[in-house]
Coordinates of C-alpha atoms and ligand atoms in Angstrom, one line a residue:
X1 CA -22.8 29.9 1.3
X2 CA -24.1 31.9 -1.7
X3 CA -22.2 35.0 -0.5
X4 CA -19.0 33.1 -0.6
X5 CA -19.7 31.7 -4.0
X6 CA -20.5 35.2 -5.4
X7 CA -17.4 36.7 -3.9
X8 CA -15.1 34.1 -5.3
X9 CA -14.9 35.1 -9.0
X10 CA -14.3 38.7 -7.9
X11 CA -11.3 37.6 -5.9
X12 CA -9.8 36.7 -9.3
X13 CA -6.7 34.9 -10.2
X14 CA -4.5 36.5 -7.6
X15 CA -5.6 34.0 -5.1
X16 CA -4.7 31.2 -7.5
X17 CA -1.1 31.2 -6.4
X18 CA -1.7 31.9 -2.7
X19 CA -2.0 28.4 -1.3
X20 CA -2.8 29.9 2.2
X21 CA -5.7 31.8 0.7
X22 CA -6.9 28.6 -1.0
X23 CA -6.9 26.8 2.2
X24 CA -8.8 29.5 4.1
X25 CA -11.5 29.8 1.4
X26 CA -11.9 26.1 1.1
X27 CA -12.1 25.7 4.9
X28 CA -14.7 28.4 5.0
X29 CA -16.8 26.7 2.4
X30 CA -16.5 23.4 4.1
X31 CA -17.5 25.1 7.4
X32 CA -20.5 26.8 5.8
X33 CA -21.7 23.7 4.0
X34 CA -21.4 21.6 7.1
X35 CA -23.3 24.1 9.2
X36 CA -26.0 23.9 6.6
X37 CA -26.0 20.1 6.7
X38 CA -26.1 20.2 10.5
X39 CA -28.9 22.6 10.5
X40 CA -30.9 20.4 8.1
X41 CA -30.3 17.3 10.1
X42 CA -30.6 18.3 13.8
X43 CA -32.3 15.2 15.2
X44 CA -30.1 13.9 18.0
X45 CA -27.9 11.1 16.7
X46 CA -27.7 7.8 18.5
X47 CA -24.0 8.1 18.1
X48 CA -23.9 10.9 20.7
X49 CA -25.0 8.3 23.3
X50 CA -22.0 6.0 22.6
X51 CA -18.9 6.0 24.8
X52 CA -15.8 7.6 23.3
X53 CA -13.1 10.3 23.6
X54 CA -14.0 13.9 24.3
X55 CA -13.9 16.1 21.3
X56 CA -10.6 17.9 20.9
X57 CA -12.0 20.9 18.9
X58 CA -15.4 21.9 17.7
X59 CA -14.2 22.5 14.1
X60 CA -12.0 19.4 13.7
X61 CA -13.5 17.2 16.4
X62 CA -11.0 14.3 16.9
X63 CA -10.0 14.3 13.2
X64 CA -6.7 16.1 13.9
X65 CA -5.7 13.4 16.4
X66 CA -6.8 10.6 14.0
X67 CA -4.7 12.0 11.1
X68 CA -1.8 13.7 12.7
X69 CA -1.0 12.5 16.2
X70 CA 0.8 9.3 16.6
X71 CA 1.2 6.7 13.9
X72 CA -1.7 5.9 11.5
X73 CA -4.5 3.9 13.2
X74 CA -3.1 4.4 16.7
X75 CA -5.5 7.1 18.0
X76 CA -8.6 5.1 17.2
X77 CA -6.9 2.0 18.6
X78 CA -6.3 3.8 21.9
X79 CA -9.9 5.0 22.1
X80 CA -11.3 1.5 21.3
X81 CA -9.1 0.0 24.0
X82 CA -10.2 2.6 26.5
X83 CA -13.9 2.9 25.8
X84 CA -14.8 -0.5 24.4
X85 CA -15.1 -2.0 20.9
X86 CA -17.9 0.3 19.7
X87 CA -17.4 4.0 20.2
X88 CA -18.2 7.3 18.7
X89 CA -15.8 10.2 18.1
X90 CA -16.2 13.8 17.1
X91 CA -15.9 14.4 13.4
X92 CA -15.8 17.7 11.6
X93 CA -18.0 20.6 12.9
X94 CA -19.8 18.8 15.7
X95 CA -20.9 15.7 13.8
X96 CA -20.2 12.3 15.3
X97 CA -18.7 9.2 13.7
X98 CA -18.8 5.5 14.6
X99 CA -15.7 3.3 15.0
X100 CA -16.2 -0.4 15.8
X101 CA -14.2 -3.6 16.0
X102 CA -17.4 -5.6 16.5
X103 CA -17.1 -8.4 14.1
X104 CA -20.9 -8.8 13.6
X105 CA -21.2 -5.1 12.8
X106 CA -18.2 -5.3 10.4
X107 CA -19.6 -8.4 8.7
X108 CA -22.9 -6.6 8.2
X109 CA -21.1 -3.6 6.6
X110 CA -18.9 -5.6 4.3
X111 CA -21.8 -8.0 3.3
X112 CA -24.1 -5.1 2.5
X113 CA -21.5 -3.2 0.4
X114 CA -24.1 -1.2 -1.5
X115 CA -25.9 -0.1 1.6
X116 CA -22.7 1.3 3.1
X117 CA -21.2 3.6 0.5
X118 CA -18.0 5.5 0.3
X119 CA -18.0 9.2 1.5
X120 CA -19.4 11.2 -1.3
X121 CA -16.9 14.1 -1.4
X122 CA -13.8 12.0 -1.2
X123 CA -15.2 9.7 -3.8
X124 CA -16.0 12.6 -6.2
X125 CA -12.5 13.9 -5.7
X126 CA -10.9 10.6 -6.5
X127 CA -13.2 10.1 -9.5
X128 CA -12.2 13.5 -10.9
X129 CA -8.6 12.3 -10.9
X130 CA -8.9 8.6 -11.7
X131 CA -11.9 8.7 -14.0
X132 CA -15.1 6.5 -13.5
X133 CA -13.3 3.3 -12.5
X134 CA -14.3 0.6 -10.0
X135 CA -12.7 2.3 -7.0
X136 CA -15.3 5.1 -7.1
X137 CA -18.3 3.3 -8.6
X138 CA -21.3 2.5 -6.4
X139 CA -24.3 0.2 -6.6
X140 CA -25.2 -1.3 -10.0
X141 CA -22.3 0.5 -11.7
X142 CA -19.9 -1.2 -9.4
X143 CA -21.5 -4.6 -9.8
X144 CA -21.3 -4.2 -13.6
X145 CA -17.7 -3.2 -13.6
X146 CA -16.7 -5.9 -11.0
X147 CA -18.3 -8.6 -13.1
X148 CA -16.0 -7.8 -16.0
X149 CA -12.9 -7.3 -13.8
X150 CA -13.2 -10.5 -11.7
X151 CA -12.0 -12.9 -14.5
X152 CA -9.1 -10.6 -15.3
X153 CA -7.8 -11.0 -11.7
X154 CA -8.5 -14.8 -11.4
X155 CA -5.9 -17.3 -10.2
X156 CA -5.0 -18.2 -13.8
X157 CA -4.0 -14.6 -14.6
X158 CA -1.9 -14.2 -11.5
X159 CA -0.2 -17.6 -12.3
X160 CA 0.8 -16.2 -15.7
X161 CA 2.3 -13.0 -14.1
X162 CA 4.8 -14.8 -11.9
X163 CA 7.7 -14.8 -14.5
X164 CA 7.2 -11.0 -14.9
X165 CA 7.3 -10.5 -11.1
X166 CA 10.6 -12.5 -10.9
X167 CA 12.2 -10.9 -14.0
X168 CA 11.5 -7.4 -12.9
X169 CA 12.8 -8.1 -9.4
X170 CA 16.1 -9.4 -11.0
X171 CA 16.5 -6.1 -12.7
X172 CA 16.3 -4.4 -9.4
X173 CA 18.7 -7.0 -7.9
X174 CA 21.2 -6.2 -10.6
X175 CA 20.8 -2.5 -9.9
X176 CA 21.5 -3.0 -6.2
X177 CA 24.4 -5.3 -7.0
X178 CA 25.9 -2.4 -9.0
X179 CA 25.4 -0.1 -6.1
X180 CA 27.4 -2.5 -3.9
X181 CA 30.1 -2.9 -6.4
X182 CA 30.5 0.6 -7.5
X183 CA 29.7 2.5 -4.4
X184 CA 27.0 4.5 -6.2
X185 CA 24.4 6.3 -4.1
X186 CA 21.0 4.7 -3.6
X187 CA 19.4 6.8 -0.9
X188 CA 18.3 10.4 -0.6
X189 CA 20.8 11.2 2.2
X190 CA 24.5 10.3 2.3
X191 CA 25.6 7.5 4.6
X192 CA 26.8 8.8 8.1
X193 CA 30.4 7.7 9.1
X194 CA 29.0 4.9 11.3
X195 CA 26.8 3.6 8.5
X196 CA 29.8 3.1 6.2
X197 CA 30.3 -0.6 6.6
X198 CA 32.8 -2.4 4.3
X199 CA 31.0 -4.6 1.7
X200 CA 27.6 -3.1 2.5
X201 CA 25.6 -0.1 1.3
X202 CA 23.0 2.2 2.6
X203 CA 20.0 1.7 0.3
X204 CA 16.6 3.3 0.4
X205 CA 14.6 0.2 -0.1
X206 CA 11.3 2.1 -0.4
X207 CA 12.6 3.8 -3.5
X208 CA 13.6 0.4 -4.9
X209 CA 10.1 -1.0 -4.2
X210 CA 8.5 2.1 -5.7
X211 CA 10.4 1.6 -9.0
X212 CA 10.0 -2.1 -9.0
X213 CA 6.3 -2.3 -8.4
X214 CA 5.7 0.5 -11.0
X215 CA 7.6 -1.5 -13.6
X216 CA 5.6 -4.6 -12.6
X217 CA 2.4 -2.7 -13.2
X218 CA 3.6 -1.3 -16.5
X219 CA 4.2 -4.9 -17.8
X220 CA 1.2 -6.6 -16.2
X221 CA -1.4 -3.9 -16.8
X222 CA -0.4 -2.7 -20.3
X223 CA 2.4 -4.9 -21.5
X224 CA 4.6 -1.8 -21.6
X225 CA 8.1 -1.2 -20.0
X226 CA 7.7 1.9 -17.8
X227 CA 11.5 2.2 -17.4
X228 CA 11.2 3.2 -13.7
X229 CA 14.1 1.0 -12.8
X230 CA 16.3 2.3 -15.7
X231 CA 19.0 4.7 -14.6
X232 CA 19.1 6.6 -17.9
X233 CA 16.1 8.7 -17.4
X234 CA 14.0 6.8 -19.9
X235 CA 10.9 6.6 -17.8
X236 CA 7.8 6.2 -20.0
X237 CA 5.6 9.3 -20.3
X238 CA 2.6 7.3 -19.1
X239 CA 4.4 6.3 -15.9
X240 CA 5.0 10.0 -15.2
X241 CA 1.4 10.9 -16.0
X242 CA 0.1 8.2 -13.6
X243 CA 2.6 9.3 -11.0
X244 CA 1.2 12.9 -11.2
X245 CA -2.4 11.6 -10.9
X246 CA -1.4 9.5 -7.8
X247 CA 0.4 12.5 -6.3
X248 CA -2.8 14.6 -6.6
X249 CA -5.0 11.8 -5.3
X250 CA -2.8 11.0 -2.3
X251 CA -2.7 14.6 -1.1
X252 CA -5.5 15.8 1.1
X253 CA -6.3 19.1 -0.6
X254 CA -9.0 21.2 1.1
X255 CA -9.6 23.2 -2.1
X256 CA -10.0 20.0 -4.2
X257 CA -12.4 18.6 -1.7
X258 CA -14.4 21.9 -1.6
X259 CA -14.6 21.8 -5.5
X260 CA -16.5 18.5 -5.3
X261 CA -19.2 20.5 -3.4
X262 CA -19.0 23.7 -5.4
X263 CA -18.1 23.2 -9.1
X264 CA -17.6 27.0 -9.5
X265 CA -14.4 26.7 -7.5
X266 CA -12.9 24.9 -10.5
X267 CA -12.7 28.4 -12.1
X268 CA -9.8 29.1 -9.9
X269 CA -6.7 27.9 -11.7
X270 CA -4.5 25.9 -9.5
X271 CA -1.1 24.2 -10.0
X272 CA -2.6 20.9 -8.9
X273 CA -5.5 21.0 -11.5
X274 CA -3.1 22.0 -14.3
X275 CA -0.9 19.0 -13.4
X276 CA -3.9 16.6 -13.4
X277 CA -5.2 18.0 -16.7
X278 CA -1.8 17.5 -18.3
X279 CA -1.6 13.9 -16.9
X280 CA -5.1 13.2 -18.3
X281 CA -4.1 14.4 -21.7
X282 CA -1.0 12.2 -21.8
X283 CA -2.9 9.2 -20.4
X284 CA -5.7 9.7 -23.0
X285 CA -3.2 9.9 -25.9
X286 CA -1.3 6.8 -24.9
X287 CA -4.5 5.0 -23.7
X288 CA -6.1 5.3 -27.1
X289 CA -3.1 3.9 -28.8
X290 CA -2.7 1.0 -26.3
X291 CA -6.4 0.2 -26.6
X292 CA -6.2 0.0 -30.4
X293 CA -3.0 -2.1 -30.3
X294 CA -4.6 -4.5 -27.8
X295 CA -7.7 -4.8 -29.9
X296 CA -5.7 -5.5 -33.1
X297 CA -3.7 -8.2 -31.2
X298 CA -7.0 -9.8 -29.9
X299 CA -8.5 -9.7 -33.4
X300 CA -5.4 -11.4 -34.8
X301 CA -5.7 -14.0 -32.0
X302 CA -9.3 -14.7 -32.8
X303 CA -8.4 -15.4 -36.4
X304 CA -6.2 -18.3 -35.3
X305 CA -3.0 -16.2 -34.3
X306 CA 0.1 -17.9 -33.1
X307 CA -1.3 -20.1 -30.4
X308 CA -1.6 -19.6 -26.6
X309 CA 2.0 -18.6 -26.0
X310 CA 1.5 -15.5 -28.2
X311 CA -1.8 -14.5 -26.5
X312 CA -1.5 -11.2 -24.8
X313 CA -1.9 -11.6 -21.1
X314 CA -1.7 -8.1 -19.8
X315 CA -4.7 -6.9 -17.8
X316 CA -5.8 -4.5 -20.5
X317 CA -6.1 -7.4 -23.0
X318 CA -7.7 -9.6 -20.4
X319 CA -10.2 -6.9 -19.6
X320 CA -11.0 -6.4 -23.3
X321 CA -11.4 -10.1 -23.7
X322 CA -13.7 -10.4 -20.7
X323 CA -15.6 -7.4 -22.0
X324 CA -16.5 -9.2 -25.2
X325 CA -17.7 -12.4 -23.4
X326 CA -20.8 -13.6 -25.2
X327 CA -22.7 -13.9 -21.9
X328 CA -22.5 -10.2 -21.3
X329 CA -25.4 -8.1 -22.5
X330 CA -24.5 -4.9 -24.4
X331 CA -25.5 -2.8 -21.4
X332 CA -23.2 -4.8 -19.2
X333 CA -20.1 -4.1 -21.2
X334 CA -17.6 -1.3 -20.3
X335 CA -17.1 1.7 -22.6
X336 CA -13.5 2.6 -23.7
X337 CA -13.4 5.4 -21.1
X338 CA -14.4 2.9 -18.4
X339 CA -11.7 0.4 -19.5
X340 CA -9.0 3.1 -19.4
X341 CA -10.3 4.4 -16.0
X342 CA -9.8 0.8 -14.7
X343 CA -6.2 0.9 -15.9
X344 CA -5.6 4.2 -14.0
X345 CA -7.3 2.7 -11.0
X346 CA -5.0 -0.4 -11.0
X347 CA -2.0 1.8 -11.0
X348 CA -3.3 4.0 -8.2
X349 CA -4.6 1.1 -6.1
X350 CA -1.8 -1.4 -6.8
X351 CA 1.4 0.8 -6.7
X352 CA 2.0 2.7 -3.4
X353 CA 0.1 0.0 -1.4
X354 CA 2.4 -2.9 -2.5
X355 CA 5.6 -0.8 -2.6
X356 CA 5.0 0.5 1.0
X357 CA 4.2 -2.9 2.5
X358 CA 7.3 -4.5 0.8
X359 CA 9.6 -1.8 2.3
X360 CA 8.2 -2.6 5.7
X361 CA 8.7 -6.3 5.0
X362 CA 12.4 -5.7 4.3
X363 CA 12.6 -3.6 7.5
X364 CA 11.1 -6.5 9.5
X365 CA 13.7 -8.8 8.1
X366 CA 16.4 -6.4 9.1
X367 CA 15.0 -6.1 12.7
X368 CA 14.4 -9.9 13.1
X369 CA 17.5 -11.6 11.9
X370 CA 16.2 -15.0 13.0
X371 CA 13.2 -14.6 10.7
X372 CA 15.5 -13.6 7.9
X373 CA 17.7 -16.6 8.4
X374 CA 14.7 -18.9 8.4
X375 CA 13.3 -17.4 5.3
X376 CA 16.6 -17.5 3.5
X377 CA 17.0 -21.2 4.5
X378 CA 13.6 -21.9 2.9
X379 CA 14.1 -20.0 -0.4
X380 CA 17.7 -20.9 -1.1
X381 CA 16.8 -24.6 -1.5
X382 CA 14.3 -23.8 -4.4
X383 CA 15.3 -23.6 -8.1
X384 CA 15.7 -20.2 -9.7
X385 CA 12.4 -20.2 -11.5
X386 CA 9.7 -21.1 -9.1
X387 CA 6.2 -21.1 -10.5
X388 CA 3.1 -19.9 -8.8
X389 CA 2.4 -23.1 -7.0
X390 CA 6.0 -23.5 -5.8
X391 CA 5.9 -20.0 -4.3
X392 CA 2.6 -20.6 -2.7
X393 CA 3.8 -23.9 -1.2
X394 CA 6.6 -22.3 0.8
X395 CA 5.2 -22.3 4.3
X396 CA 7.5 -19.8 5.9
X397 CA 7.3 -17.3 3.1
X398 CA 3.5 -17.6 3.3
X399 CA 3.6 -17.0 7.1
X400 CA 5.9 -14.1 6.8
X401 CA 3.7 -12.4 4.1
X402 CA 0.6 -12.9 6.3
X403 CA 2.3 -11.4 9.3
X404 CA 3.6 -8.4 7.4
X405 CA 0.1 -7.8 5.9
X406 CA -1.4 -8.1 9.3
X407 CA 0.8 -5.5 11.1
X408 CA 2.2 -3.4 8.2
X409 CA -0.8 -3.3 5.8
X410 CA -0.7 0.0 4.0
X411 CA -4.4 0.8 4.6
X412 CA -5.2 1.4 8.3
X413 CA -8.8 2.5 8.0
X414 CA -11.7 2.8 5.6
X415 CA -14.6 5.2 5.8
X416 CA -18.2 4.3 4.9
X417 CA -21.6 5.8 5.4
X418 CA -25.1 4.3 5.3
X419 CA -27.0 5.0 2.1
X420 CA -30.1 5.1 4.2
X421 CA -31.1 4.9 7.9
X422 CA -30.2 1.5 9.2
X423 CA -30.0 -0.6 12.3
X424 CA -26.4 -1.9 12.7
X425 CA -26.3 -5.3 14.6
X426 CA -23.7 -5.9 17.2
X427 CA -22.1 -9.1 18.7
X428 CA -21.4 -7.3 22.0
X429 CA -24.1 -4.9 23.3
X430 CA -22.9 -1.4 24.3
X431 CA -23.9 0.6 27.4
X432 CA -24.7 4.1 26.3
X433 CA -23.8 7.3 28.2
X434 CA -27.4 7.3 29.4
X435 CA -27.0 3.8 31.0
X436 CA -29.2 2.1 28.4
X437 CA -27.8 -1.2 26.8
X438 CA -27.9 -1.2 23.0
X439 CA -27.9 -4.5 21.1
X440 CA -27.7 -2.6 17.8
X441 CA -26.9 1.0 16.8
X442 CA -29.3 3.2 14.9
X443 CA -27.4 4.9 12.1
X444 CA -28.7 7.7 10.0
X445 CA -28.1 8.1 6.3
X446 CA -24.7 9.8 5.9
X447 CA -23.4 9.0 9.4
X448 CA -19.6 8.5 9.2
X449 CA -18.3 5.0 9.9
X450 CA -14.6 4.5 10.6
X451 CA -13.5 0.9 9.9
X452 CA -10.4 0.4 12.0
X453 CA -8.4 -2.1 9.9
X454 CA -5.3 -1.4 12.1
X455 CA -7.2 -2.4 15.3
X456 CA -9.0 -5.4 13.9
X457 CA -5.7 -6.8 12.5
X458 CA -4.3 -6.5 16.0
X459 CA -7.3 -7.8 17.9
X460 CA -6.5 -10.0 20.9
X461 CA -9.9 -11.7 20.5
X462 CA -8.7 -12.9 17.0
X463 CA -4.9 -13.4 17.5
X464 CA -4.5 -14.0 21.2
X465 CA -2.5 -12.2 23.9
X466 CA 0.5 -11.6 21.7
X467 CA -1.6 -10.0 18.9
X468 CA 0.6 -6.9 18.8
X469 CA 3.9 -8.8 18.4
X470 CA 5.5 -9.5 15.1
X471 CA 5.6 -13.3 15.0
X472 CA 5.3 -15.1 11.6
X473 CA 5.2 -18.5 13.5
X474 CA 1.6 -17.9 14.4
X475 CA 0.6 -18.7 10.8
X476 CA 2.8 -21.8 10.5
X477 CA 1.1 -25.2 10.3
X478 CA 0.8 -26.4 14.0
X479 CA 0.0 -22.9 15.4
X480 CA -2.4 -22.1 12.6
X481 CA -4.2 -25.5 13.0
X482 CA -5.7 -24.1 16.2
X483 CA -7.0 -21.4 14.0
X484 CA -7.5 -17.7 15.0
X485 CA -9.9 -17.0 17.8
X486 CA -12.6 -15.3 15.8
X487 CA -13.6 -15.0 12.2
X488 CA -12.8 -11.6 10.6
X489 CA -15.0 -10.7 7.6
X490 CA -12.0 -10.1 5.3
X491 CA -11.3 -11.7 1.9
X492 CA -7.9 -13.1 2.8
X493 CA -5.9 -14.4 5.7
X494 CA -8.5 -13.7 8.4
X495 CA -7.4 -10.0 8.0
X496 CA -9.1 -6.8 7.0
X497 CA -6.0 -5.7 5.0
X498 CA -7.8 -6.3 1.7
X499 CA -11.2 -5.5 3.1
X500 CA -14.1 -7.9 2.5
X501 CA -17.5 -8.4 0.8
X502 CA -18.3 -7.3 -2.7
X503 CA -15.9 -4.4 -2.4
X504 CA -12.8 -6.4 -1.4
X505 CA -9.5 -5.7 -3.1
X506 CA -9.9 -7.2 -6.6
X507 CA -6.0 -7.3 -6.8
X508 CA -5.4 -9.3 -3.6
X509 CA -4.2 -12.5 -5.3
X510 CA -2.0 -10.4 -7.5
X511 CA -0.6 -8.5 -4.5
X512 CA 0.1 -11.6 -2.4
X513 CA 1.9 -13.5 -5.1
X514 CA 3.8 -10.4 -6.3
X515 CA 5.1 -9.9 -2.7
X516 CA 6.1 -13.5 -2.5
X517 CA 8.0 -13.5 -5.9
X518 CA 9.8 -10.2 -5.0
X519 CA 10.8 -11.4 -1.5
X520 CA 11.9 -14.7 -3.0
X521 CA 14.5 -13.0 -5.3
X522 CA 15.6 -10.3 -2.8
X523 CA 16.1 -12.6 0.2
X524 CA 18.2 -15.0 -1.9
X525 CA 20.3 -12.2 -3.3
X526 CA 20.8 -9.9 -0.3
X527 CA 21.0 -9.7 3.5
X528 CA 19.2 -6.8 5.2
X529 CA 20.2 -5.1 8.5
X530 CA 19.3 -1.9 10.3
X531 CA 21.7 1.0 9.7
X532 CA 24.2 1.2 12.6
X533 CA 23.2 4.8 13.3
X534 CA 19.6 3.5 13.9
X535 CA 17.6 6.3 12.4
X536 CA 14.1 6.4 13.8
X537 CA 11.6 5.5 11.1
X538 CA 8.1 6.8 11.7
X539 CA 4.9 5.7 9.9
X540 CA 3.1 8.7 8.4
X541 CA -0.5 8.8 7.1
X542 CA -0.5 9.7 3.4
X543 CA -3.8 7.9 2.6
X544 CA -1.6 4.8 2.7
X545 CA 1.1 4.3 5.4
X546 CA 4.5 5.6 4.4
X547 CA 7.8 5.3 6.3
X548 CA 9.5 8.6 7.1
X549 CA 12.9 9.1 8.8
X550 CA 12.7 11.5 11.7
X551 CA 14.8 14.6 11.1
X552 CA 14.8 13.9 7.4
X553 CA 11.1 14.6 6.7
X554 CA 12.0 17.0 3.9
X555 CA 13.3 14.1 1.8
X556 CA 9.8 12.5 1.8
X557 CA 9.1 8.8 2.5
X558 CA 12.1 6.5 2.7
X559 CA 13.3 3.3 4.3
X560 CA 17.1 3.2 4.4
X561 CA 18.6 -0.1 5.3
X562 CA 22.1 -1.7 5.3
X563 CA 22.2 -4.1 2.4
X564 CA 24.9 -6.8 1.7
X565 CA 25.1 -9.1 -1.3
X566 CA 24.9 -12.8 -0.5
X567 CA 27.5 -15.0 -2.1
Ligands
HEM601 C1 -0.6 -5.1 -0.4 C2 -1.3 -4.5 -1.4 C3 -2.7 -4.1 -1.4 C4 -3.5 -3.8 -0.3 C5 -3.2 -3.9 1.1 C6 -4.8 -3.4 -0.9 C7 -5.9 -3.1 -0.1 C8 -7.1 -2.7 -0.7 C9 -8.3 -2.3 0.1 C10 -8.3 -2.2 1.7 C11 -9.3 -2.0 -0.7 C12 -10.7 -1.5 -0.3 C13 -10.7 0.0 -0.5 C14 -12.1 0.5 -0.2 O1 -13.1 -0.1 -0.5 O2 -12.2 1.7 0.3 C15 -8.8 -2.2 -2.1 C16 -9.5 -2.1 -3.2 C17 -9.0 -2.2 -4.5 N1 -7.8 -2.7 -4.8 FE1 -6.3 -3.2 -3.5 N2 -4.7 -3.5 -2.3 C18 -3.5 -3.9 -2.6 C19 -3.0 -4.1 -3.9 C20 -3.7 -4.0 -5.0 C21 -3.3 -4.3 -6.4 C22 -1.9 -4.9 -6.7 C23 -4.3 -4.0 -7.2 C24 -4.3 -4.1 -8.7 C25 -3.3 -4.5 -9.5 C26 -5.4 -3.5 -6.4 C27 -6.6 -3.1 -6.9 C28 -7.7 -2.7 -6.2 C29 -8.9 -2.3 -6.8 C30 -9.2 -2.1 -8.2 C31 -9.8 -2.0 -5.7 C32 -11.2 -1.5 -5.7 C33 -12.1 -2.8 -5.7 C34 -13.6 -2.5 -5.6 O3 -14.0 -1.4 -5.1 O4 -14.3 -3.4 -6.1 N3 -5.0 -3.5 -5.1 N4 -7.5 -2.7 -2.0

């Protein structure tokens, strides 16, 4: 290890621009450090006794199959189906990881959030990009931050955001109406001859959802128009800066991961680091101004201001207000840097997740015309300005959103590791490779745990024999009255899509109502159908799930559909 470290500065800046060399050095360092860790920790792991797939390679174990073969979540789902609900797989460099759909085990992990922490390297990498926000905080730091954040994401806040969700979606609807009227282009690739249908247009709905959800976040997080939907190139500098940070965070970069282990690697200049540094400088400059504007507005409010209607309701102001709550001790309050890190975190955690699942939702409508007709029939009878309660009272919209989040949730897995040695309880005992029956699994500090959100959401024990089928009806009153077969330890909808326990998604209410408001406007305004050329859309793993058109991978994620305006 030390030899590699000493050699690095000598290699100098020439390597900086050789991405292949970066990868080799980083992999070497990861290899050496892991060998060292293995050497230090050679006691035989209980995980080696669990059933599971054979290792595909000593270096990568089964990680290559998990990340690259098939759609996200499907490799683990196959192994869990073949070997039982609690298995072990080979992770990097001969280590073993645990994957389980056992609901008692998962309840134990979610309930003891501070005993099962996020993998350190990945967390450090994310923290270096997003700052010290709640996504990467652990233990008491997380508890302290969550206490201030919870009120800002309460039902009252989300209620007040509904007009912003609706208004921003109408801006997108006008833009798409313009595409239909003027024949302008709204997808990365031109329409094929067979996709040129009179009165309809090929529209990349993922791009639309990306722009829309970014503008929603600009308004709701900062009270700022990010201009992502504007066609005149007036995107706010801050939106660009957050986009760059997200791009860095969403790319698995071996050098960046190795840097979290060996700080000296940061001496190698890299394009990625320069981009993140520039983004940090922009975010800090705007952040300082936004903080001082929000503080000034709050001070004016507390002097009597202009009444409730003029109160600032963006998340930044709500957080600043919650942070000054008289019940908080000085050491429980967030610093300015921590407040700004939360803002970056909301943009990272709330953007690509919601945009992706909405694009899949529109594709589901295109594929299932009966579902689309039913949803349209429900929303067309409602007035133009539904409030929060009206949206939530629409049963089919609710069922549709539940089913989309069940099967198309953007997060297919989460990794955790025990902070210390622990006995993990199981509902269903496992027979080990040595024939012994285990009622619990002994995990050592640092053992990798793969939480298969994808598989749990498709579990037949929970949703019955047709668990893998897309069927919103399963959530509609009579069917739902029977209730699902088993209780999943998730915060919403008997799903793991928003995870559970103390580390559940703080933005889940926001996301669900945002999705409902967006679908409400779009389904009333447009009809969605597959393109006649039927391009094959694949799901790719980019930390979150993104749709990619086969043969058009070079254009990045996209979801082209045939869109028609409703009269
Ligand atoms: C459909 C949309 C969304 C999905 C499926 C989703 C899912 C998740 C999941 C699975 C986690 C747990 C991650 C982990 O612990 O490793 C999480 C955490 C988080 N999410 Fe979301 N999310 C969504 C939208 C949002 C939105 C809109 C926001 C904010 C505006 C948000 C903010 C957060 C934050 C701050 C955390 C960290 C919470 C903590 O650690 O205490 N999310 N989300």
